[in-house]
Coordinates of C-alpha atoms in Angstrom, one line a residue:
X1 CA 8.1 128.5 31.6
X2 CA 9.7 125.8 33.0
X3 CA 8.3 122.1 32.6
X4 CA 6.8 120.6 35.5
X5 CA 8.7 118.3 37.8
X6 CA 8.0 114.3 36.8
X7 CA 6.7 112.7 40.3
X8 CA 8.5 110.9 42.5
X9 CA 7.8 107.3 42.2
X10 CA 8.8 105.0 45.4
X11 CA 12.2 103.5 45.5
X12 CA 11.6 99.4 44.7
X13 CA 12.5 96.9 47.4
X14 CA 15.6 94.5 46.2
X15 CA 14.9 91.1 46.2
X16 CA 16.6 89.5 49.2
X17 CA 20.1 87.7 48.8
X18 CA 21.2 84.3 50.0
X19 CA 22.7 85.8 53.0
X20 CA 19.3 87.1 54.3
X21 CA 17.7 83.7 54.1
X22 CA 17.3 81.5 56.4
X23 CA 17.4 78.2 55.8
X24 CA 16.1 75.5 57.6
X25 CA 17.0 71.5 55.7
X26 CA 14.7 69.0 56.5
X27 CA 15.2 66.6 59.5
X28 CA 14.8 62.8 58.5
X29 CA 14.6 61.9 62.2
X30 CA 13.5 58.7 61.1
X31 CA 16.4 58.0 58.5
X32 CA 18.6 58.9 61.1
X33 CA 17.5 56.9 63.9
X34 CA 17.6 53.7 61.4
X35 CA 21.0 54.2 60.2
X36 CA 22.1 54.5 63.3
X37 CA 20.5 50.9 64.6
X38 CA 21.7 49.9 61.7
X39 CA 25.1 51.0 62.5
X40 CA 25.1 49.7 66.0
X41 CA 23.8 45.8 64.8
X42 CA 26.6 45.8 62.5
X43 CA 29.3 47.3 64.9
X44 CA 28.3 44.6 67.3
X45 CA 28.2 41.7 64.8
X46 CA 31.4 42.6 63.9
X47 CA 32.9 43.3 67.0
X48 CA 31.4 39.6 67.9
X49 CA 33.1 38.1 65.2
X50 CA 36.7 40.1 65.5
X51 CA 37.1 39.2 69.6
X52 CA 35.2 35.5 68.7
X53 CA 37.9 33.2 69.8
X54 CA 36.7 30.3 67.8
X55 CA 37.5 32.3 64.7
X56 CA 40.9 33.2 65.4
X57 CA 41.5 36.2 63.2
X58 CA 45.9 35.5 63.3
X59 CA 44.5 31.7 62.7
X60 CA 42.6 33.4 59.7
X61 CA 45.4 36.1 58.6
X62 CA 48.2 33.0 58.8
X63 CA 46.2 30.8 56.1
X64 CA 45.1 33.5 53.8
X65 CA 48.5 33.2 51.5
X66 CA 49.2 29.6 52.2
X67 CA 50.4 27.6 49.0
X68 CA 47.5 25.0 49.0
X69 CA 45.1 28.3 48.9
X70 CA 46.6 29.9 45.8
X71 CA 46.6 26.5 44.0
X72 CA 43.1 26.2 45.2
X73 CA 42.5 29.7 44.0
X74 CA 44.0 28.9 40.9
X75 CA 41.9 25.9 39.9
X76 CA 39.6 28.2 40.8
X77 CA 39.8 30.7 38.6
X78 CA 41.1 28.0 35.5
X79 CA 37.1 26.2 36.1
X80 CA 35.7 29.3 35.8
X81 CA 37.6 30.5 32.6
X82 CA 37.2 27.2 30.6
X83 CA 33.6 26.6 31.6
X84 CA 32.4 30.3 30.7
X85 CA 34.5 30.2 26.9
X86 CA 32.9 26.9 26.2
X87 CA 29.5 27.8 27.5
X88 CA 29.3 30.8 25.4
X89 CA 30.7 29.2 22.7
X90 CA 28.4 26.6 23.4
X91 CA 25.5 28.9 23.9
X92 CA 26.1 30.8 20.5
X93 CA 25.6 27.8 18.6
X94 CA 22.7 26.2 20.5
X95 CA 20.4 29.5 20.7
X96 CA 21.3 29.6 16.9
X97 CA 20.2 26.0 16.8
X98 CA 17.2 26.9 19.1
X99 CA 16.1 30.0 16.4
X100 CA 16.3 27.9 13.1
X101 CA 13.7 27.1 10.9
X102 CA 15.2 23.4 10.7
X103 CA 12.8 21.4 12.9
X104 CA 15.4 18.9 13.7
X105 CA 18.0 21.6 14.9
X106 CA 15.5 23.7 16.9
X107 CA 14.1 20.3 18.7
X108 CA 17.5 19.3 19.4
X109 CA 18.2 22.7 21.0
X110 CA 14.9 22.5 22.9
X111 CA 16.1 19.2 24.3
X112 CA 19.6 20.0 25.6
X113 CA 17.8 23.4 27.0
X114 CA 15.2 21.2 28.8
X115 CA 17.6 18.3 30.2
X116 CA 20.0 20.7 31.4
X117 CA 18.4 23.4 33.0
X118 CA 15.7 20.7 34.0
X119 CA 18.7 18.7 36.8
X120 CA 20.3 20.4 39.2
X121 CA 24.0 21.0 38.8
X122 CA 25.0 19.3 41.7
X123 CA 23.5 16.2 39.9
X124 CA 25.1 16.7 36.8
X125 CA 28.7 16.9 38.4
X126 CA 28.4 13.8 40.4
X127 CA 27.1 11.9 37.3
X128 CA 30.3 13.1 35.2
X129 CA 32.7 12.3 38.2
X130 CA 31.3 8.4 38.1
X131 CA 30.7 8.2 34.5
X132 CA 32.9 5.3 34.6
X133 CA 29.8 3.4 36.3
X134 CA 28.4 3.7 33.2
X135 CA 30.9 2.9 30.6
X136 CA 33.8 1.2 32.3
X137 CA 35.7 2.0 28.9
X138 CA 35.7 4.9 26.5
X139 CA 35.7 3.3 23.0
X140 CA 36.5 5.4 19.8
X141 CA 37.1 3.9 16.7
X142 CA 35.9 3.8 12.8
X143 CA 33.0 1.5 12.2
X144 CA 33.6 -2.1 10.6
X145 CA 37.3 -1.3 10.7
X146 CA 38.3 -2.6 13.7
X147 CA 40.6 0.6 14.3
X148 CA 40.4 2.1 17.7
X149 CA 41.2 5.7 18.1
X150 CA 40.5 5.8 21.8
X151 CA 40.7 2.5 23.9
X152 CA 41.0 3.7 27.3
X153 CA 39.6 3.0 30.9
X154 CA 37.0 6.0 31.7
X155 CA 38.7 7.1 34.9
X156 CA 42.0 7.6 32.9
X157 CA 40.2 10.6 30.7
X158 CA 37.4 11.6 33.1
X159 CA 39.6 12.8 35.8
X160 CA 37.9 14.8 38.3
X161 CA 39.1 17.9 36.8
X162 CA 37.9 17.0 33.4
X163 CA 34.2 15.3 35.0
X164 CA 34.4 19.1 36.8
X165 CA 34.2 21.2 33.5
X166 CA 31.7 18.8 31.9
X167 CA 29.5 19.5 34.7
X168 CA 30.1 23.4 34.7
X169 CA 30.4 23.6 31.5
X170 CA 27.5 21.9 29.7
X171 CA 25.1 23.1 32.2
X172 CA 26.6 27.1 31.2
X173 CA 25.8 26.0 27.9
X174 CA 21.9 26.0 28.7
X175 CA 21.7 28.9 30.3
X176 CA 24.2 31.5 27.8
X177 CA 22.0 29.9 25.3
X178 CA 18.7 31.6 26.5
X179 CA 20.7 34.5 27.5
X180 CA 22.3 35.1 24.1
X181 CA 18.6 34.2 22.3
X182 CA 17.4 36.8 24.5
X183 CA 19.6 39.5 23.0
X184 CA 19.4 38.3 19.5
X185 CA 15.5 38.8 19.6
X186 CA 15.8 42.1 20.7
X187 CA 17.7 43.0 17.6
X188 CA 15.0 44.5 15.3
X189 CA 13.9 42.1 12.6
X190 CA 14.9 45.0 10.1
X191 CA 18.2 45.3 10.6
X192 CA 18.5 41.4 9.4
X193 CA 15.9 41.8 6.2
X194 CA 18.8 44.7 5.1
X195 CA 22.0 42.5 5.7
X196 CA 20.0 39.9 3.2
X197 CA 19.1 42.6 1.1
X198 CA 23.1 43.6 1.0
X199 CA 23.6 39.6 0.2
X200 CA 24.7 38.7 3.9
X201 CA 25.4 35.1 4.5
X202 CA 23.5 34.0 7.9
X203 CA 26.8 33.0 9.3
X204 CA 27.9 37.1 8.4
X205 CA 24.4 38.3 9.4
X206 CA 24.8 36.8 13.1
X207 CA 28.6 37.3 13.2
X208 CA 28.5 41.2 12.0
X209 CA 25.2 42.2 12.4
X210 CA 23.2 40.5 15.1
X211 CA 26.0 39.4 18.0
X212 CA 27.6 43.2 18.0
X213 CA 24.2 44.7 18.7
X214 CA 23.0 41.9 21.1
X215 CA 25.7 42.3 23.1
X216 CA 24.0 45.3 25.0
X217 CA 21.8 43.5 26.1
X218 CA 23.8 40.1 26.6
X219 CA 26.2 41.2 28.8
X220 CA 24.4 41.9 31.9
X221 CA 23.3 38.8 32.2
X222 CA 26.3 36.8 31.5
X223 CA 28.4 38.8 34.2
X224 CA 26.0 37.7 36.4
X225 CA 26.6 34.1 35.4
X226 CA 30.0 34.5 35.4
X227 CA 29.7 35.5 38.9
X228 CA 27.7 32.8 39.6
X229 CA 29.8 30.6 37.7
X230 CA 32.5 31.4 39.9
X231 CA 30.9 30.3 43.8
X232 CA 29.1 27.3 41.7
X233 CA 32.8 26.2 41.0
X234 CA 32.7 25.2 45.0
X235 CA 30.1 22.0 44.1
X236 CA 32.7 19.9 42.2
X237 CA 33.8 19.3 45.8
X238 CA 32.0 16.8 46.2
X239 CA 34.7 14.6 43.3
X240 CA 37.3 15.9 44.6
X241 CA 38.1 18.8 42.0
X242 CA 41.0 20.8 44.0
X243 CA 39.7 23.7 43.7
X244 CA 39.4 26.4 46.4
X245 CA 36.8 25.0 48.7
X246 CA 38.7 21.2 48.3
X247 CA 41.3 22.7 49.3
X248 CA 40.8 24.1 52.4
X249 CA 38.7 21.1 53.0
X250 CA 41.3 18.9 53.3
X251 CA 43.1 21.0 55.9
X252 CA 40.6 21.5 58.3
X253 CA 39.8 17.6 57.6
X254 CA 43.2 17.1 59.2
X255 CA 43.3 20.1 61.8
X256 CA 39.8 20.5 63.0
X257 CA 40.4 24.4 62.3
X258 CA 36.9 24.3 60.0
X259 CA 35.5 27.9 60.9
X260 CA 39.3 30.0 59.7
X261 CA 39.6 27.7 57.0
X262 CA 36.4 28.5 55.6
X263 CA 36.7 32.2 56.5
X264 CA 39.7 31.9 54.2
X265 CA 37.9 30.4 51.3
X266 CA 35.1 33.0 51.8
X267 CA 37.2 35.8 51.8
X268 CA 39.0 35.1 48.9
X269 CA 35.3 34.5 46.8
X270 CA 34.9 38.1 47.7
X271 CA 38.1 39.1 46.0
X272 CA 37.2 37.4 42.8
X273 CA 33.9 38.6 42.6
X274 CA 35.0 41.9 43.3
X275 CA 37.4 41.5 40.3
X276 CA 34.6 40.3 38.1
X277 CA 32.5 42.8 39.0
X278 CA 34.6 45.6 38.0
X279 CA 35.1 44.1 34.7
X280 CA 31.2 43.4 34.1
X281 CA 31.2 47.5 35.2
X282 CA 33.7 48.2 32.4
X283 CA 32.3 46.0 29.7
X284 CA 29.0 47.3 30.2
X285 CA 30.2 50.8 29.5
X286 CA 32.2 49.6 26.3
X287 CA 28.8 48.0 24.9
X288 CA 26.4 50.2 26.0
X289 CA 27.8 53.8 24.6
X290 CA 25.4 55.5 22.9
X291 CA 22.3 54.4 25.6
X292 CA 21.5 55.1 28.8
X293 CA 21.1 52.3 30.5
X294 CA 24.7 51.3 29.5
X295 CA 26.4 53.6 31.6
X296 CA 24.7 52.1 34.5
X297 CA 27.0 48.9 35.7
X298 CA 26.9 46.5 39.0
X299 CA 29.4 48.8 40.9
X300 CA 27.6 51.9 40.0
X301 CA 24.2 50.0 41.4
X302 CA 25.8 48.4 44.6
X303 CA 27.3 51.7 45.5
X304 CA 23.7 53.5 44.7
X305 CA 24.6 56.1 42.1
X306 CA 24.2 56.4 38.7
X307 CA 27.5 58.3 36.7
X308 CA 27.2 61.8 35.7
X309 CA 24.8 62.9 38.7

C-alpha cells in the first residue's frame, strides 16, 4: 500500500531586495536654506571685496613677492623660531622649578609665572625696547676686581631685534611652563616611583620617563602657542622690529596704499599658520599613536572629520 502523500505546505514569500524598495532620504529643508544664506553672504562679501577699488587686487598681487616682504617674512619666521626654542627650553626648567620640593625654587618659579603672565605682552616689549632708560650702560664685570667683561652702552646690545625676543621670548617662557607642568602631572605618579625604584636620577626620570609621555598631552597646546606666537610677532612693531607687519608699514607710511599693504601682510600670516598647522597635525599623530584622541589633529577638526570614518 502506498504511503500517503506529505501535504502541501504554502510556498514562503522572499524577503524583498533593494531594488523593490523605495527609498525616500530625509529633507533638511532647513540645513539647506542656511547654507545657502550662508553661501550667498559670503559670495557677496567677497565679490565686495574683489571689485572694491580701494583694495586694488593687481595693487595686492604686485606687493605680494616684493623683497622688503620676504625679509619681513623672514624676520618673521626667525622671532618665532628663537622665541618658541628658548621658551620651551625655558618652560622645561621653570615648570621643573615650579614642581620641586625646594621652597626657594618653586617660589621663584611662582614669581616669574605671576609677573609675566600678570603684564601684557605689549608692555613687556616696549619696556625691553627702552631698557636703556633704565640702565644707560650694561656693566659686567667680576666683583672687587675692577675687570669688566661687558662695558657697553645698552642700545648697542639691546637692539630692537634683540629687546624683540626678550619680549617674546620670556613671556613664552610663562606660559610653556604651565603647559609642560600640565602634561607632567598627567603622567601617573607610578610610572616615577618605578624609575626610582630602577635607580633613576631625577634629571633621567624627567628626561626618559616623564617628557616622552607628557608630550601627548603637551603638544596640543604648544602648537597653539606657536601659532599664536607667530601673529603676536606683529607687536614688536611698535620698536621697530622689521618684521613683517614693520615692514609693510613703512611702505604704506610712504605711499598711502595702507589697505593692499596690509592685505599683503595678512595673507602671508595665513600661509604660515597654515604651515604650522599641518605640522601641529603631524606631530600630534607621531605622539599620540597608540590613543585615540591623537589621531585627531587641528586640520582634521577645522575640516570637520575625524580619520578613519
Amino acid at each position: 500500500m502506498p504511503a500517503p502523500a506529505a501535504p502541501m505546505t504554502p510556498a514562503t514569500e522572499s524577503p524583498p531586495t533593494a531594488t523593490d524598495l523605495v527609498v525616500v532620504p530625509v529633507r533638511h529643508y532647513g540645513r539647506w536654506f542656511a547654507a545657502l544664506a550662508v553661501s550667498l553672504c559670503a559670495g557677496a562679501l567677497l565679490w565686495s571685496l574683489l571689485t572694491n577699488p580701494n583694495l586694488d587686487i593687481r595693487l595686492v598681487l604686485s606687493y605680494l613677492t616684493r623683497d622688503f616682504v620676504f625679509r619681513g617674512i623672514g624676520i618673521t619666521v626667525v622671532l618665532t623660531v628663537v622665541a618658541m626654542v628658548i621658551g620651551v627650553a625655558g618652560g622645561v626648567v621653570v615648570a621643573a622649578m615650579r614642581m620641586s620640593n625646594n621652597p626657594v625654587l618653586s617660589t621663584v618659579a611662582w614669581v616669574f609665572l605671576w609677573f609675566f603672565r600678570g603684564t601684557p605682552l605689549l608692555v613687556q616689549i616696549i619696556f625691553w625696547g627702552f631698557l636703556g632708560a633704565l640702565y644707560p650702560r650694561l656693566f659686567i664685570g667680576i666683583p672687587f676686581t675692577g675687570i669688566a667683561l661687558v662695558d657697553e652702552p645698552t642700545s648697542a646690545i639691546v637692539t630692537p631685534f634683540v629687546a624683540a625676543v626678550l619680549g617674546l621670548a620670556l613671556n613664552e617662557v610663562a606660559y610653556a611652563a604651565e603647559i609642560i607642568r600640565g602634561g607632567m602631572l598627567s603622567v601617573d605618579r607610578g610610572q616615577t616611583e618605578a624609575a626610582q625604584a630602577l635607580g633613576m636620577g631625577p634629571v633621567t626620570i624627567l628626561r626618559r620617563i616623564v617628557l616622552p609621555q607628557a608630550m601627548r598631552i603637551i603638544i596640543p597646546p604648544m602648537g597653539n602657542d606657536t601659532i599664536n606666537m607667530l601673529k603676536m610677532t606683529a607687536l614688536v612693531s611698535v620698536i621697530g622690529g622689521s618684521d613683517l607687519l614693520t615692514a609693510v608699514q613703512n611702505v604704506y607710511a610712504q605711499n598711502f596704499q595702507v589697505i593692499p599693504l596690509l592685505t599683503v601682510a595678512v595673507f602671508w600670516y595665513l600661509m604660515l599658520t597654515s604651515l604650522l598647522s599641518l605640522g601641529q597635525h603631524h606631530l600630534e599623530k607621531r605622539f599620540g599613536r597608540g590613543f585615540g584622541a591623537g589621531t585627531t589633529g587641528t586640520l582634521s577638526r577645522l575640516l570637520g572629520r575625524r580619520e578613519g570614518i
